[in-house]
Coordinates of C-alpha atoms in Angstrom, one line a residue:
Q7 CA -19.2 -98.5 -11.2
R8 CA -21.4 -95.5 -10.3
L9 CA -19.3 -94.8 -7.2
S10 CA -16.1 -94.8 -9.4
L11 CA -17.7 -92.2 -11.7
L12 CA -18.8 -90.0 -8.8
L13 CA -15.2 -90.1 -7.2
L14 CA -13.8 -89.1 -10.6
L15 CA -16.2 -86.2 -10.9
L16 CA -15.4 -84.9 -7.4
L17 CA -11.7 -84.9 -8.2
L18 CA -12.1 -83.0 -11.3
L19 CA -14.4 -80.3 -9.8
G20 CA -12.4 -79.9 -6.5
P21 CA -13.7 -79.4 -3.1
P22 CA -17.1 -77.5 -2.6
T23 CA -16.8 -73.7 -1.4
T24 CA -18.8 -72.4 1.4
P25 CA -20.3 -68.9 1.8
G26 CA -17.7 -66.4 3.0
M27 CA -14.9 -68.7 1.9
E28 CA -14.7 -67.8 -1.8
D29 CA -11.2 -67.7 -3.2
P30 CA -10.5 -63.9 -3.9
A31 CA -8.4 -64.9 -6.9
F32 CA -11.7 -66.2 -8.6
P33 CA -14.3 -63.8 -8.3
H34 CA -17.9 -64.7 -9.4
M35 CA -19.1 -63.9 -12.8
G36 CA -20.1 -60.3 -13.0
E37 CA -18.3 -59.2 -9.7
S38 CA -16.2 -56.1 -10.0
S39 CA -12.7 -56.1 -8.6
Q40 CA -13.1 -52.3 -7.7
P41 CA -14.0 -51.3 -4.1
P42 CA -17.7 -50.8 -3.5
P43 CA -19.0 -47.2 -4.1
R44 CA -19.4 -45.1 -0.9
A45 CA -23.1 -44.6 0.3
C46 CA -24.7 -41.4 -0.9
P47 CA -28.4 -40.5 -0.2
L48 CA -30.7 -40.8 -3.1
R49 CA -30.7 -37.8 -5.5
C50 CA -28.0 -36.1 -3.5
S51 CA -24.5 -35.6 -4.6
C52 CA -21.3 -36.5 -2.7
P53 CA -18.3 -34.8 -4.6
R54 CA -15.9 -35.8 -1.8
A55 CA -15.8 -38.5 0.8
D56 CA -16.6 -35.9 3.5
T57 CA -19.2 -33.9 1.7
V58 CA -23.0 -34.5 1.2
D59 CA -24.8 -32.0 -0.9
C60 CA -28.7 -32.3 -1.0
D61 CA -29.4 -28.6 -2.0
G62 CA -32.7 -27.7 -3.6
L63 CA -34.2 -31.3 -4.0
D64 CA -37.6 -30.3 -2.5
L65 CA -37.0 -32.8 0.3
W66 CA -39.7 -33.2 3.1
L67 CA -37.7 -35.8 5.1
F68 CA -34.1 -35.9 6.4
P69 CA -32.2 -38.1 4.0
H70 CA -31.2 -41.7 5.3
N71 CA -27.8 -43.3 4.9
I72 CA -25.7 -40.2 5.3
T73 CA -22.2 -41.4 5.8
R74 CA -20.8 -41.1 9.4
E75 CA -17.7 -39.7 7.7
A76 CA -19.6 -36.6 6.5
Q77 CA -18.1 -33.3 7.6
H78 CA -20.0 -30.9 5.4
L79 CA -23.8 -31.5 5.0
S80 CA -25.9 -29.1 2.9
L81 CA -29.7 -29.4 3.1
Q82 CA -30.6 -25.9 2.0
N83 CA -33.5 -25.0 -0.1
N84 CA -35.8 -27.9 0.8
Q85 CA -39.1 -28.4 2.6
L86 CA -37.6 -29.8 5.8
Q87 CA -39.8 -29.3 9.0
E88 CA -37.7 -31.2 11.6
L89 CA -34.3 -33.0 12.0
P90 CA -34.6 -36.5 13.6
Y91 CA -32.4 -36.6 16.7
N92 CA -31.1 -40.1 16.0
E93 CA -30.0 -39.2 12.4
L94 CA -28.3 -36.0 13.3
S95 CA -26.6 -37.1 16.5
R96 CA -24.7 -39.9 14.7
L97 CA -22.9 -37.4 12.4
S98 CA -20.5 -36.5 15.1
G99 CA -17.8 -35.5 12.6
L100 CA -19.9 -32.6 11.1
R101 CA -18.1 -29.3 10.6
T102 CA -20.6 -27.6 8.4
L103 CA -24.4 -27.9 8.6
N104 CA -26.3 -25.8 6.2
L105 CA -30.1 -25.8 6.7
H106 CA -30.8 -22.5 5.0
N107 CA -34.3 -21.9 3.6
N108 CA -36.3 -24.6 4.9
L109 CA -39.5 -24.9 7.2
I110 CA -37.7 -26.0 10.3
S111 CA -39.5 -24.9 13.6
S112 CA -37.8 -24.7 17.0
E113 CA -39.7 -27.9 17.9
G114 CA -38.1 -29.6 14.9
L115 CA -34.6 -28.8 16.0
P116 CA -33.7 -30.9 19.0
D117 CA -31.2 -29.3 21.3
E118 CA -29.8 -32.8 22.3
A119 CA -28.6 -33.5 18.9
F120 CA -26.0 -30.7 19.0
E121 CA -24.5 -32.4 22.0
S122 CA -23.0 -35.0 19.7
L123 CA -21.7 -32.4 17.1
T124 CA -18.6 -31.7 19.0
Q125 CA -16.7 -30.5 15.9
L126 CA -19.4 -28.3 14.3
Q127 CA -17.9 -24.9 13.1
H128 CA -20.4 -23.6 10.6
F129 CA -24.2 -23.6 11.4
Y130 CA -26.5 -22.0 8.8
V131 CA -30.3 -22.1 9.6
A132 CA -31.5 -18.8 8.2
H133 CA -34.8 -18.5 6.5
N134 CA -36.7 -21.1 8.6
K135 CA -39.4 -21.0 11.2
L136 CA -37.5 -20.9 14.4
S137 CA -39.4 -19.0 17.2
V138 CA -36.5 -19.4 19.8
A139 CA -32.8 -20.2 19.3
P140 CA -31.3 -23.6 20.3
Q141 CA -30.6 -23.6 24.0
F142 CA -27.2 -25.1 23.3
L143 CA -24.8 -24.9 20.3
P144 CA -21.4 -26.7 20.3
R145 CA -18.5 -25.0 21.8
S146 CA -16.5 -25.5 18.6
L147 CA -18.8 -23.1 16.6
R148 CA -17.2 -20.3 14.6
V149 CA -20.1 -19.0 12.4
A150 CA -23.8 -19.1 13.3
D151 CA -26.4 -17.7 11.0
L152 CA -30.0 -17.7 12.4
A153 CA -31.3 -14.6 10.3
A154 CA -34.7 -14.3 8.8
N155 CA -36.5 -16.5 11.4
Q156 CA -39.0 -15.5 14.0
V157 CA -36.7 -15.8 16.9
T158 CA -37.9 -14.0 20.1
E159 CA -35.3 -15.4 22.6
I160 CA -31.8 -16.7 22.7
F161 CA -30.2 -18.5 25.7
P162 CA -26.9 -18.1 27.6
L163 CA -25.3 -21.2 25.9
T164 CA -26.7 -20.5 22.4
F165 CA -23.7 -18.3 21.8
G166 CA -22.0 -18.2 25.2
E167 CA -18.8 -20.2 26.0
K168 CA -17.7 -20.5 22.4
P169 CA -14.0 -19.5 22.4
A170 CA -13.8 -19.9 18.5
L171 CA -17.0 -18.0 17.5
R172 CA -16.4 -15.2 15.2
S173 CA -19.7 -14.3 13.4
V174 CA -23.2 -14.2 14.5
Y175 CA -26.2 -13.3 12.2
L176 CA -29.5 -12.7 14.0
H177 CA -31.0 -10.1 11.6
N178 CA -34.6 -10.1 10.5
N179 CA -36.0 -11.8 13.6
H180 CA -38.5 -10.7 16.4
L181 CA -35.8 -10.1 19.2
S182 CA -36.5 -7.5 21.8
N183 CA -34.2 -6.6 24.7
A184 CA -36.1 -9.1 26.9
G185 CA -35.0 -11.8 24.6
L186 CA -31.3 -11.2 25.0
P187 CA -29.7 -12.5 28.3
P188 CA -27.1 -10.3 29.8
D189 CA -24.6 -13.1 29.5
A190 CA -25.5 -14.0 25.9
F191 CA -21.8 -13.8 24.8
H192 CA -20.0 -14.7 28.1
G193 CA -17.0 -16.7 27.2
S194 CA -17.0 -15.9 23.6
K195 CA -14.1 -13.5 23.3
A196 CA -13.5 -13.8 19.6
V197 CA -16.7 -12.5 18.1
T198 CA -16.0 -9.7 15.4
T199 CA -19.3 -9.5 13.6
L200 CA -22.7 -9.3 15.1
S201 CA -25.8 -8.6 13.2
L202 CA -28.9 -7.7 15.0
S203 CA -30.6 -5.4 12.5
N204 CA -34.3 -5.6 11.7
N205 CA -35.5 -6.7 15.2
R206 CA -37.4 -5.0 18.0
L207 CA -34.6 -3.6 20.1
S208 CA -35.5 -0.5 22.0
Y209 CA -32.0 0.3 23.4
L210 CA -28.5 -0.9 22.6
P211 CA -27.8 -4.2 24.3
P212 CA -25.4 -4.1 27.1
S213 CA -22.7 -6.7 27.6
L214 CA -21.7 -7.1 23.9
P215 CA -18.5 -8.8 23.0
P216 CA -15.6 -6.5 23.5
S217 CA -13.9 -8.1 20.4
L218 CA -16.5 -6.7 18.1
E219 CA -15.3 -5.1 14.9
R220 CA -18.7 -4.8 13.1
L221 CA -22.0 -4.3 14.8
H222 CA -25.3 -4.1 12.8
L223 CA -28.2 -2.5 14.7
Q224 CA -30.1 -0.7 12.0
N225 CA -33.9 -1.0 11.5
N226 CA -34.7 -1.3 15.2
L227 CA -36.6 0.8 17.7
I228 CA -33.5 2.0 19.5
S229 CA -34.1 5.3 21.2
K230 CA -31.2 5.2 23.7
V231 CA -27.6 4.1 23.9
P232 CA -27.2 3.6 27.7
R233 CA -24.1 5.3 29.1
G234 CA -21.1 3.0 29.0
A235 CA -22.8 0.5 26.6
L236 CA -20.0 0.9 24.2
S237 CA -17.2 1.5 26.6
R238 CA -15.7 -1.9 26.1
Q239 CA -16.0 -2.2 22.3
T240 CA -12.5 -0.6 21.7
H241 CA -12.0 -2.8 18.6
L242 CA -15.1 -1.6 16.9
R243 CA -14.6 -0.4 13.3
E244 CA -18.1 -0.3 11.9
L245 CA -21.3 0.7 13.6
Y246 CA -24.7 0.7 12.0
L247 CA -27.5 2.5 13.8
Q248 CA -29.5 4.0 10.9
H249 CA -33.3 3.7 10.8
N250 CA -33.9 3.9 14.5
Q251 CA -35.5 6.4 16.9
L252 CA -32.5 8.1 18.4
T253 CA -32.8 11.6 19.7
D254 CA -30.2 13.9 21.3
S255 CA -31.3 12.6 24.8
G256 CA -30.5 9.0 23.7
L257 CA -26.8 9.9 23.1
D258 CA -24.2 11.8 25.1
A259 CA -20.7 13.2 24.6
T260 CA -19.2 9.9 25.8
T261 CA -21.3 7.4 23.7
F262 CA -18.7 7.1 20.9
S263 CA -15.6 8.6 22.7
K264 CA -14.1 5.1 23.7
L265 CA -14.3 3.7 20.2
H266 CA -10.8 4.5 19.3
R267 CA -10.8 2.3 16.1
L268 CA -14.2 3.4 14.8
E269 CA -14.0 4.2 11.1
Y270 CA -17.7 4.0 9.9
L271 CA -20.7 5.3 11.7
D272 CA -24.2 5.4 10.2
L273 CA -26.7 7.5 12.2
S274 CA -28.9 8.3 9.3
H275 CA -32.7 8.1 9.5
N276 CA -33.1 9.1 13.2
Q277 CA -34.3 12.2 14.9
L278 CA -30.9 13.8 16.0
A279 CA -30.3 17.6 15.9
A280 CA -26.6 17.2 16.8
V281 CA -23.8 14.6 17.4
A282 CA -20.9 15.1 19.8
G283 CA -17.9 13.1 21.1
L284 CA -16.9 11.6 17.7
P285 CA -13.4 9.8 17.6
R286 CA -10.6 11.0 15.6
T287 CA -10.4 7.7 13.7
L288 CA -13.8 8.2 12.0
T289 CA -13.6 8.2 8.3
V290 CA -17.3 8.0 7.2
L291 CA -20.1 9.7 9.1
H292 CA -23.8 9.3 7.8
L293 CA -26.1 11.8 9.4
G294 CA -28.7 12.0 6.5
R295 CA -32.4 12.3 7.2
N296 CA -32.2 13.8 10.8
R297 CA -33.3 17.0 12.2
I298 CA -30.1 18.9 12.2
Q299 CA -30.4 22.6 11.8
Q300 CA -26.9 23.7 12.3
V301 CA -23.4 22.3 12.1
E302 CA -21.0 23.4 14.8
A303 CA -17.3 23.2 14.5
A304 CA -17.0 22.4 18.2
R305 CA -18.9 19.2 17.8
L306 CA -16.7 18.0 14.8
R307 CA -13.4 18.9 16.4
G308 CA -12.7 15.3 17.6
A309 CA -13.3 13.8 14.1
R310 CA -10.3 15.2 12.5
G311 CA -9.8 12.2 10.3
L312 CA -13.2 12.4 8.8
R313 CA -13.2 12.0 4.9
Y314 CA -16.9 11.5 4.0
L315 CA -19.6 13.6 5.6
L316 CA -23.2 13.0 4.7
L317 CA -25.9 15.5 5.8
Q318 CA -28.5 15.0 3.1
H319 CA -32.2 15.7 3.9
N320 CA -31.8 17.6 7.2
R321 CA -33.0 21.1 8.0
L322 CA -29.9 23.1 7.3
G323 CA -31.1 26.6 6.4
A324 CA -29.2 29.9 5.5
A325 CA -27.1 29.6 8.8
G326 CA -27.0 25.9 8.7
L327 CA -23.3 25.7 7.7
P328 CA -21.6 28.8 9.1
A329 CA -18.3 30.0 7.5
G330 CA -15.5 27.7 8.9
A331 CA -17.9 25.2 10.6
L332 CA -16.2 22.3 8.7
R333 CA -12.7 23.7 8.9
P334 CA -11.5 21.2 11.7
L335 CA -12.1 18.5 9.0
R336 CA -8.9 19.2 7.1
G337 CA -9.0 15.9 5.3
L338 CA -12.6 16.0 4.2
H339 CA -12.9 14.5 0.8
T340 CA -16.7 14.4 0.2
L341 CA -19.5 16.6 1.6
H342 CA -23.1 15.6 0.8
V343 CA -25.9 18.2 1.7
Y344 CA -28.5 17.1 -0.8
G345 CA -32.1 18.2 0.0
N346 CA -31.5 20.9 2.6
R347 CA -32.4 24.7 2.6
L348 CA -29.0 26.2 2.0
E349 CA -29.1 29.5 0.2
R350 CA -25.5 29.7 -0.8
V351 CA -22.4 27.4 -0.9
P352 CA -20.9 27.1 2.4
L353 CA -17.8 29.3 2.8
A354 CA -14.4 28.4 4.1
L355 CA -14.6 24.6 3.3
P356 CA -11.7 22.4 3.9
R357 CA -9.2 22.9 1.2
R358 CA -8.7 19.3 0.4
L359 CA -12.4 18.8 -0.4
R360 CA -12.7 16.7 -3.8
S361 CA -16.6 16.3 -3.9
L362 CA -19.2 18.8 -3.1
V363 CA -22.8 17.6 -3.6
L364 CA -25.4 20.3 -3.0
P365 CA -28.5 19.4 -5.3
H366 CA -32.0 20.3 -4.2
N367 CA -31.2 23.4 -2.1
R368 CA -31.9 27.1 -2.5
V369 CA -28.7 28.4 -3.8
A370 CA -29.5 31.3 -6.2
A371 CA -26.0 32.8 -6.7
L372 CA -22.4 31.9 -7.2
G373 CA -20.0 34.7 -6.2
A374 CA -16.4 35.1 -7.6
R375 CA -14.9 33.7 -4.3
D376 CA -17.8 31.3 -3.2
L377 CA -15.6 28.3 -4.4
A378 CA -12.1 29.8 -4.0
A379 CA -11.3 27.9 -0.8
T380 CA -11.6 24.4 -2.5
P381 CA -9.1 24.4 -5.4
R382 CA -8.9 20.6 -5.4
L383 CA -12.5 20.1 -6.1
A384 CA -13.1 17.3 -8.8
E385 CA -16.8 17.0 -8.6
L386 CA -19.4 19.9 -8.0
N387 CA -23.1 19.1 -8.0
L388 CA -25.4 22.1 -7.8
A389 CA -28.3 20.6 -9.7
Y390 CA -31.9 21.7 -8.8
N391 CA -31.2 25.0 -7.0
H392 CA -32.3 28.4 -7.9
L393 CA -29.4 29.6 -10.0
V394 CA -30.0 32.2 -12.8
S395 CA -27.4 33.4 -15.3
A396 CA -27.3 36.9 -14.1
R397 CA -26.1 35.8 -10.6
V398 CA -23.3 33.4 -11.7
H399 CA -20.2 35.3 -11.7
H400 CA -18.0 34.8 -14.7
R401 CA -14.9 34.0 -12.3
A402 CA -17.0 31.7 -10.0
F403 CA -15.2 28.6 -11.3
R404 CA -11.7 30.2 -12.0
R405 CA -9.8 28.5 -9.4
L406 CA -11.3 25.0 -9.8
R407 CA -8.5 23.6 -12.2
A408 CA -9.0 20.1 -10.9
L409 CA -12.8 20.0 -11.7
R410 CA -13.8 17.1 -13.8
S411 CA -17.6 16.9 -13.2
L412 CA -20.0 19.9 -13.0
D413 CA -23.8 19.4 -12.6
L414 CA -25.9 22.6 -13.0
A415 CA -29.1 20.7 -14.1
G416 CA -32.5 21.8 -13.0
N417 CA -31.7 25.5 -12.6
Q418 CA -33.0 28.6 -14.2
L419 CA -29.9 29.3 -16.4
T420 CA -30.5 31.0 -19.8
R421 CA -26.9 30.6 -21.1
V422 CA -23.9 28.5 -20.5
P423 CA -21.8 29.9 -17.7
S424 CA -18.5 31.5 -18.7
G425 CA -15.0 30.6 -17.3
L426 CA -15.6 26.9 -17.0
P427 CA -12.5 24.9 -16.0
T428 CA -10.8 23.5 -19.1
G429 CA -10.2 20.1 -17.5
L430 CA -13.9 19.2 -17.4
H431 CA -15.0 15.8 -18.5
T432 CA -18.6 16.0 -17.7
L433 CA -21.0 18.9 -17.9
R434 CA -24.7 18.7 -17.2
L435 CA -27.0 21.6 -18.1
Q436 CA -30.3 19.7 -18.7
R437 CA -33.6 21.2 -17.5
N438 CA -32.7 24.7 -17.6
Q439 CA -33.9 27.6 -19.8
L440 CA -31.1 27.8 -22.4
R441 CA -32.1 29.5 -25.6
A442 CA -28.8 30.0 -27.1
L443 CA -25.3 28.2 -27.5
E444 CA -22.4 30.4 -28.2
P445 CA -18.7 29.3 -29.0
E446 CA -17.1 31.4 -26.2
P447 CA -18.4 29.6 -23.1
L448 CA -17.4 26.1 -24.5
A449 CA -14.0 27.4 -25.8
G450 CA -11.0 25.5 -24.3
L451 CA -13.1 22.5 -23.1
D452 CA -11.0 20.1 -25.3
Q453 CA -11.2 17.4 -22.6
L454 CA -15.1 17.3 -22.3
R455 CA -16.4 13.9 -23.0
E456 CA -20.1 14.3 -22.1
L457 CA -22.4 17.3 -22.5
S458 CA -26.0 17.1 -21.5
L459 CA -28.3 20.0 -22.9
A460 CA -31.6 18.1 -22.7
H461 CA -34.9 19.6 -21.7
N462 CA -34.1 23.3 -22.7
R463 CA -35.5 25.6 -25.4
L464 CA -32.9 25.3 -28.1
R465 CA -33.5 25.6 -31.8
V466 CA -31.0 24.9 -34.5
G467 CA -30.8 28.8 -35.3
D468 CA -29.9 29.4 -31.7
I469 CA -26.7 27.4 -32.0
E470 CA -24.0 29.7 -33.3
P471 CA -21.5 28.4 -35.9
G472 CA -18.3 27.1 -34.2
T473 CA -20.1 26.2 -31.1
W474 CA -18.7 22.5 -31.1
H475 CA -15.4 23.5 -32.7
E476 CA -13.1 23.0 -29.6
L477 CA -15.0 19.9 -28.2
Q478 CA -12.6 17.6 -29.7
A479 CA -13.0 14.8 -27.1
L480 CA -16.7 14.9 -26.9
Q481 CA -18.3 11.4 -27.1
V482 CA -21.8 11.9 -25.7
L483 CA -24.1 14.7 -26.6
D484 CA -27.7 15.0 -25.4
L485 CA -29.8 17.5 -27.2
S486 CA -33.1 15.7 -26.6
H487 CA -36.3 17.5 -25.6
N488 CA -35.5 20.7 -27.3
Q489 CA -37.1 22.4 -30.3
L490 CA -34.5 21.3 -33.1
S491 CA -36.0 20.9 -36.6
F492 CA -33.1 19.1 -38.0
V493 CA -29.6 17.7 -37.0
P494 CA -27.3 20.4 -36.0
P495 CA -24.4 20.8 -38.4
D496 CA -20.7 20.5 -37.7
L497 CA -21.1 18.2 -34.6
P498 CA -17.7 17.0 -32.9
E499 CA -15.7 14.5 -34.7
A500 CA -15.2 12.2 -31.7
L501 CA -18.9 11.8 -31.0
E502 CA -20.1 8.3 -30.4
E503 CA -23.6 8.7 -28.9
L504 CA -26.1 11.4 -30.0
H505 CA -29.5 12.0 -28.3
L506 CA -31.9 13.9 -30.5
Q507 CA -35.2 12.4 -29.3
S508 CA -38.3 14.5 -28.6
N509 CA -37.5 17.4 -30.9
R510 CA -39.2 18.6 -34.0
I511 CA -36.9 16.9 -36.6
S512 CA -38.8 16.0 -39.8
H513 CA -35.8 15.5 -42.2
V514 CA -32.3 13.9 -42.0
G515 CA -30.3 14.9 -45.0
P516 CA -27.4 13.1 -46.7
E517 CA -24.7 15.3 -45.1
A518 CA -26.3 15.3 -41.5
F519 CA -23.4 13.0 -39.9
L520 CA -20.5 13.7 -42.2
S521 CA -18.7 15.3 -39.3
T522 CA -19.2 12.3 -37.0
P523 CA -17.6 9.2 -38.5
S524 CA -17.3 7.5 -35.1
L525 CA -21.0 7.6 -34.3
R526 CA -22.2 4.4 -32.6
A527 CA -25.7 5.2 -31.3
L528 CA -28.2 7.6 -32.7
F529 CA -31.6 8.3 -30.8
L530 CA -34.3 10.0 -33.1
R531 CA -37.4 8.7 -31.4
A532 CA -40.5 10.9 -30.8
N533 CA -39.7 13.3 -33.7
R534 CA -41.7 14.3 -36.8
L535 CA -40.2 11.7 -39.1
H536 CA -42.0 9.9 -41.9
M537 CA -41.0 6.9 -44.0
T538 CA -39.1 8.9 -46.5
S539 CA -37.7 11.5 -44.1
I540 CA -34.2 10.1 -43.9
A541 CA -31.9 10.3 -46.9
P542 CA -30.6 6.8 -47.9
E543 CA -26.9 8.1 -47.9
A544 CA -27.2 9.6 -44.4
F545 CA -25.5 6.7 -42.7
L546 CA -23.0 5.7 -45.4
G547 CA -20.0 7.2 -43.7
L548 CA -20.8 5.6 -40.2
P549 CA -19.1 2.1 -40.2
H550 CA -19.5 1.9 -36.3
L551 CA -23.1 2.8 -36.1
C552 CA -25.0 -0.1 -34.5
V553 CA -28.0 1.6 -32.8
V554 CA -30.6 3.8 -34.4
D555 CA -33.8 4.3 -32.5
T556 CA -36.6 6.0 -34.5
T557 CA -39.6 4.7 -32.5
G558 CA -42.5 7.0 -31.7
N559 CA -42.5 9.0 -35.0
P560 CA -45.6 9.6 -37.2
E561 CA -44.6 6.7 -39.5
Q562 CA -42.3 3.7 -39.2
V563 CA -38.9 4.6 -40.5
L564 CA -36.8 1.9 -42.2
I565 CA -33.2 2.3 -41.6
Q566 CA -30.5 0.8 -43.8
L567 CA -27.3 0.6 -41.7
P568 CA -23.9 0.4 -43.3
S569 CA -23.0 -3.2 -44.4
T570 CA -20.0 -3.1 -42.0
A571 CA -22.0 -2.2 -39.0
P572 CA -23.2 -5.0 -36.6
R573 CA -27.0 -5.5 -36.7
Q574 CA -29.1 -5.0 -33.6
P575 CA -32.0 -7.6 -33.1

């Protein structure tokens, strides 16, 4: 009877199943029918099947169980000191390896691991503790960033024999010329960008890739460019040599002559007295902070395409820019000669010049024809020179019909110059000795948008009636640091920003701003205002006013802004 019951039970339950032989049509209770999730290291993110992102997790150890299918691995901003060979070498499909900003030393970066990374294209290991570069990097490499380490040496196969390599960044290391092998880029004929700035190079390295388009060598100890060192770099477009120790003997007339595509050359912050042999393709030339005493036309003849010439902080004296010295530069757009010793505006400047920047020189006079050769000038900066009103000719600006910005700040002018171009948008006259404002010099300036008269000696009684009458477009007026005792009347209607700080204003009446309904910002700090100094009705007609600064007065002044104006915190 018991045997019959057992046989009946077996028939009802069916045959027993064995491990690995479960019927897929009957999953176990709780088992999902979805495929199992792909492995991702703890705390990391894996937004795609080929991407593992472990950025900024304060990791001290290389993460385990990174999928072999990973093509892009980011481990930047961690505390890694080494990469285990066995973990890295199995990731043979990696195309991007980002190790930026860790603590990895050269000993912690095994050369052998890279032999397996045959598809690696982008390698970022900047901001680590490398003392030497890896002896071998994969042939497939396109971008290598080893910047901001302590690298003193690279090897022939670090960057050599890489036909796809395009960009190499080695700036902010400890490289000297002895640490760069002569065949460092042999077989790498596609490199377009090389950054070696902020190292310890004493001369321009030979055997650089002929394919280079951008070469950064600034902030080294370079005193010499060996003859022929740049003869093969015919594709070079940008060359940065600023902040070195170059002298005239370290360059010769052929140094740059073969660079037929060079557009940008920075030689600032060196010890040069002259530069010759410039290519005609050059567009921007930085020569600031050198020892140039005179500019000679013969040395510039080759650079006929030059548009921007920067000569600031040199030793250009009275004869530093002889008449016609820049005449070969027919397309010159901008000339900077800030901080020299020029005593007058250079004569016979190129007619197409648009910007002339001459502050901090010794220019004491402007003659009737000093600016006649530059009718297209749009910006003229003569700030902080020695100009006095008596020596500024009333026709000095007559031909500058295209002038939009005129800076005469920091001179010794006692009145606004006459004959200003009517197309001016900006006029800066701060830090002079102005004691009076008259309508005539400002007449016709109906396009003027910004006028600075700060740091002068103006009193309200010195501002004649009608002075502002024709300034119909004026939006910003700075009268700060003068001797005004109240808000000047009849200010321009379009005014949006009014600076009156650091005057002697003790009262603001109800009609002070009737003429300026568009006012948005008013600065009255550091005056002589008291709690009851401002009439309650003063701001009623100013619906756009949102900033009123009254700090630094004898008493705290409470301002009631119009109800329609936005409140400032």
